[in-house]
Coordinates of C-alpha atoms in Angstrom, one line a residue:
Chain A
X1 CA -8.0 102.0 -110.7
X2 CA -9.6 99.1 -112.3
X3 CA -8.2 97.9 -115.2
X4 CA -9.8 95.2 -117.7
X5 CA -7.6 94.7 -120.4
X6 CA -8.7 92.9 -123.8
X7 CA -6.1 91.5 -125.7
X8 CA -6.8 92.8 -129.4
X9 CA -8.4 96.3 -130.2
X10 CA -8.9 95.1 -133.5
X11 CA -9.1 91.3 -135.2
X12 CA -9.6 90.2 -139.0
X13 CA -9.9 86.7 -139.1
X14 CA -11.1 84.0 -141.9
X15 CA -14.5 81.8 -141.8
X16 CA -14.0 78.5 -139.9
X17 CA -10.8 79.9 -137.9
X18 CA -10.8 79.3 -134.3
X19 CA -10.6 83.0 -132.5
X20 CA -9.5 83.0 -129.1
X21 CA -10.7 86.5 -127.5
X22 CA -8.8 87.2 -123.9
X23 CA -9.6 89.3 -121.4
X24 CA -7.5 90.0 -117.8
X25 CA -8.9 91.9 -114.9
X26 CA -6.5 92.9 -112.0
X27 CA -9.2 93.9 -109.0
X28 CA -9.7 90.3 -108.2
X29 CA -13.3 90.2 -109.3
X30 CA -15.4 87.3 -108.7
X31 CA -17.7 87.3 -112.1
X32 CA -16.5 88.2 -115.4
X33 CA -18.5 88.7 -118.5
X34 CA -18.3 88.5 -122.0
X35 CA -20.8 90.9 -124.4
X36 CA -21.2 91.4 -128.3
X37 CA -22.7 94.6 -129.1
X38 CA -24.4 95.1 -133.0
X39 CA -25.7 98.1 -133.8
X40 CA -29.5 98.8 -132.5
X41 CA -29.4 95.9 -130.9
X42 CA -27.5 97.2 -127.6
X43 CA -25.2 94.9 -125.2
X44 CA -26.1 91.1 -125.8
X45 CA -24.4 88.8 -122.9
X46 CA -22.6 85.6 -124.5
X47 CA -21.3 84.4 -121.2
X48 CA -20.8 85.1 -117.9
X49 CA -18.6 83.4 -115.2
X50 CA -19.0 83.6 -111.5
X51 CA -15.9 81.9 -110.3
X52 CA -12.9 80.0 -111.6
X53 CA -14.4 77.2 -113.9
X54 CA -17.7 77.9 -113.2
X55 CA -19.9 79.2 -116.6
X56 CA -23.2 79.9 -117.5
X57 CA -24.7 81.1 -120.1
X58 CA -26.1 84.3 -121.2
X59 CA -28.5 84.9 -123.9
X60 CA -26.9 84.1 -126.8
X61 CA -24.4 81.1 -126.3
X62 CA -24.3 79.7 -129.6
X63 CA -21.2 79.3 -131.3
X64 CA -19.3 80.6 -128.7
X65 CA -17.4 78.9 -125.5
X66 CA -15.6 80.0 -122.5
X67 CA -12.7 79.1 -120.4
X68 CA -11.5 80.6 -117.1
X69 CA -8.7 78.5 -115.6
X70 CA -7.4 81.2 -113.3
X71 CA -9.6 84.3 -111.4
X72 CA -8.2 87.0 -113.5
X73 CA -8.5 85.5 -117.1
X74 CA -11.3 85.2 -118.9
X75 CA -11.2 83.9 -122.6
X76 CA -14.2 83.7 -125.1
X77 CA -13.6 81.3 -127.7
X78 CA -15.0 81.1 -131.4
X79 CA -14.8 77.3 -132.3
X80 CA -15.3 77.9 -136.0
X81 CA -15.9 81.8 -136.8
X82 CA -18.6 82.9 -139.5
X83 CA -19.2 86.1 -140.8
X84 CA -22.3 86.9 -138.5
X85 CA -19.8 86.9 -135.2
X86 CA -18.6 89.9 -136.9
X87 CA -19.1 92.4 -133.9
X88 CA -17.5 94.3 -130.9
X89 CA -16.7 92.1 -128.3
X90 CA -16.8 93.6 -124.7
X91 CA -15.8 92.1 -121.7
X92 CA -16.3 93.3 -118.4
X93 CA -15.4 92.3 -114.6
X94 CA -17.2 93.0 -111.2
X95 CA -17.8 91.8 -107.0
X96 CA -21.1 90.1 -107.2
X97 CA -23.6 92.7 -107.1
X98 CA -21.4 95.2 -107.8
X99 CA -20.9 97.9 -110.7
X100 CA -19.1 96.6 -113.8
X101 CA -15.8 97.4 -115.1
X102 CA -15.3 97.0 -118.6
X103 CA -12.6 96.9 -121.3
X104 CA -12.3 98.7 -124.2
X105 CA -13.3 96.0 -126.7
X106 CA -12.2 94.0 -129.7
X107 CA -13.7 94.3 -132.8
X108 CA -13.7 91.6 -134.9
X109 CA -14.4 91.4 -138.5
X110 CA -14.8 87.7 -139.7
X111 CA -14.1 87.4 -143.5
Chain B
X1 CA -32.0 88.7 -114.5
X2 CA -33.2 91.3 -116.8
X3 CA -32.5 93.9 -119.0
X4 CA -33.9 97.3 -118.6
X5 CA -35.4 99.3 -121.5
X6 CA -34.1 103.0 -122.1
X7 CA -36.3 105.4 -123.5
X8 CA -36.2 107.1 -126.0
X9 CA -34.0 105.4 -128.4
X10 CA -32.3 109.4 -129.5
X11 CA -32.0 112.2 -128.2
X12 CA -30.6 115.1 -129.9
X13 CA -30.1 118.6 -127.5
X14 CA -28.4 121.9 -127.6
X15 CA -25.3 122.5 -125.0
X16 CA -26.7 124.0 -121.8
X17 CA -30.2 122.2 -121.8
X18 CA -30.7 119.2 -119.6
X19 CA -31.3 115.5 -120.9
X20 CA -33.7 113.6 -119.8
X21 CA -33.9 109.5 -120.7
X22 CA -36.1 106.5 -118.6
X23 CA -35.1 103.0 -118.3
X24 CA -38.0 100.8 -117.2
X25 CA -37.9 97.0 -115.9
X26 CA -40.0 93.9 -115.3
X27 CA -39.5 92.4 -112.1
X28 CA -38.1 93.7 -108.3
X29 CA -34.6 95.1 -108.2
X30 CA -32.0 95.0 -105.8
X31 CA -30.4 97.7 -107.4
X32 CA -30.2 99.6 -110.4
X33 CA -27.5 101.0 -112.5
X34 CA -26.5 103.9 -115.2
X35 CA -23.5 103.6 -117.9
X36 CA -22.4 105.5 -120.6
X37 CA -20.4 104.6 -123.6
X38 CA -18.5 107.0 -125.9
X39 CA -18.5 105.9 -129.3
X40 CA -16.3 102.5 -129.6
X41 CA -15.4 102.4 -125.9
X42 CA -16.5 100.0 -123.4
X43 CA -19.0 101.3 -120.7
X44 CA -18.8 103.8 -117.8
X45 CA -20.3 103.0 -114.7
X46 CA -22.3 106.2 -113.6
X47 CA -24.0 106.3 -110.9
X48 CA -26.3 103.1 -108.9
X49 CA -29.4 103.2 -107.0
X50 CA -31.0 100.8 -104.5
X51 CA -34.3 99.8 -104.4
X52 CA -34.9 101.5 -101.0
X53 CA -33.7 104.7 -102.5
X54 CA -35.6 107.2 -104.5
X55 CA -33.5 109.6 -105.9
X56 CA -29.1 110.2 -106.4
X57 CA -27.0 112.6 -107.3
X58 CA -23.8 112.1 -108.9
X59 CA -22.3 116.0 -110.2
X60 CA -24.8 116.7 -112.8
X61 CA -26.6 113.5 -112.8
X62 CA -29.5 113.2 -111.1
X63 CA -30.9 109.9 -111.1
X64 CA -34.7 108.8 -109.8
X65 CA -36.5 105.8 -109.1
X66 CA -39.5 105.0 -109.1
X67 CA -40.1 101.0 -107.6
X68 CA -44.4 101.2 -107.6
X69 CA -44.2 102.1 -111.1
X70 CA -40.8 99.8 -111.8
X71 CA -39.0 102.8 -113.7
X72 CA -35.7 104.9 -113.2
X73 CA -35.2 108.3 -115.0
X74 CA -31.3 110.0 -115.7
X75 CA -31.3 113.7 -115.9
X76 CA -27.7 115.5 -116.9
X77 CA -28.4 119.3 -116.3
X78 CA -26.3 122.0 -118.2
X79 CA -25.1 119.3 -120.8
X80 CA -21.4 119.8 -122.3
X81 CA -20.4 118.8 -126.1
X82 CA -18.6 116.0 -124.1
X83 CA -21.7 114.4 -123.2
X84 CA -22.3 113.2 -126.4
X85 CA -22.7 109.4 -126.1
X86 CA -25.1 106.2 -125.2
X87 CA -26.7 105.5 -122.2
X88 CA -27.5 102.4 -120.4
X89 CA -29.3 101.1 -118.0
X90 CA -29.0 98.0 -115.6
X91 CA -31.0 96.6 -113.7
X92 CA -29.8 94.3 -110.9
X93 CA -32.6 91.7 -109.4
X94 CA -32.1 89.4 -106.3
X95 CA -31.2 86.3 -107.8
X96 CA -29.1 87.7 -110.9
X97 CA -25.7 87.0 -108.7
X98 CA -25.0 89.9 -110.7
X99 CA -25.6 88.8 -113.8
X100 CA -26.1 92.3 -115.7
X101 CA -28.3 92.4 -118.9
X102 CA -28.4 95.7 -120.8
X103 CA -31.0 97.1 -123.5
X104 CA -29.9 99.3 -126.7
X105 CA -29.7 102.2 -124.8
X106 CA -30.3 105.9 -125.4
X107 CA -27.8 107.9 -128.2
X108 CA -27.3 110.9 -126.7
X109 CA -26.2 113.7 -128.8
X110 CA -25.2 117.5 -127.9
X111 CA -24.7 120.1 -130.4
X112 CA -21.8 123.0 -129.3

């Protein structure tokens, strides 16, 4: 079985901290994803990556960057939190074209 | 890429009776896909359809598409307390390299 494993279930952090949000996938997946999800407003995609130090960006980039240095790790980074990227983070993992396989999410309150 | 648009936004049913909830899209698809997410999970990947295809079954999904009209429909027959969650859909188009989008889904709830 797949498994997509995010690092925190739950985060508190402060205003202006640097958050560090990790994900690891183990089925050797070329694309990896990362989603917030806010209530009503469904699955937004921050960032998605389709290889190892390749990025692009989804539709709400801002405030947010990514690193993926090896195939199986996938790290969204909060350069300087504020209290709107309060939110459940989600990441996910797939083949290209393929369905996605996703973890069980971090939520993070930012106070 | 796009994101698909799940209709309606709630649905609230009795166990036993089928759900019904559409997702509709802009532009052609290579393929389309169904999750479900249980309150504070990640998603479930249920079932996928191509875009030569016109309807799947999956157990008691049943999924449809409809390509002239650029529309998919999920049906869960004889729905179970367990059940009881949102619905997504995805659709994939050619030159998303699988970039998946998703809407706000459809809450899903069934009453014992």
């Amino acid at each position: 079985d797949v498994k997509v494993t995010q690092s925190s279930r739950y985060l508190v952090k402060r205003t202006g901290e640097k958050v560090f949000l990790e994900c690891v996938q183990d089925m050797d997946h070329e694309n990896m994803f990362w989603y917030r999800q806010d209530p009503g407003l469904g699955l937004r995609l921050i960032y998605f990556s389709y290889d190892v130090k390749m990025k692009e960006k989804g539709d709400i980039p801002e405030g947010y960057s990514v690193s993926r240095e090896k195939k199986e790790r996938f790290s969204l980074i909060l350069e300087s939190a504020s209290t709107n990227q309060t939110s459940m983070y989600l990441c996910a993992s797939s083949f290209i074209n393929s369905p996605l396989h996703f973890g069980n999410g971090t939520r993070l309150t930012v106070t | 890429s796009q994101q698909g648009e799940e209709d309606p936004q709630a649905l609230s049913i009795q166990e036993g009776e089928n759900a019904t909830m559409n997702c509709s899209y802009k532009t052609s698809i290579n393929n389309l896909q169904w999750y479900r997410q249980n309150s504070g999970r990640g998603l479930v990947h249920l079932i996928l359809i191509r875009s030569n295809e016109r309807e799947k079954h999956s157990g008691r999904l049943r999924v449809t598409l409809d390509t002239s009209k650029k529309s998919s429909s999920l049906l869960i027959t004889a729905s179970r307390a367990a059940d009881t969650a949102s619905y997504f859909c995805a659709p994939l188009t050619t030159d998303s390299w699988g970039k998946f989008q998703f809407g706000a889904g459809t809450q899903v709830v069934v009453t014992p």
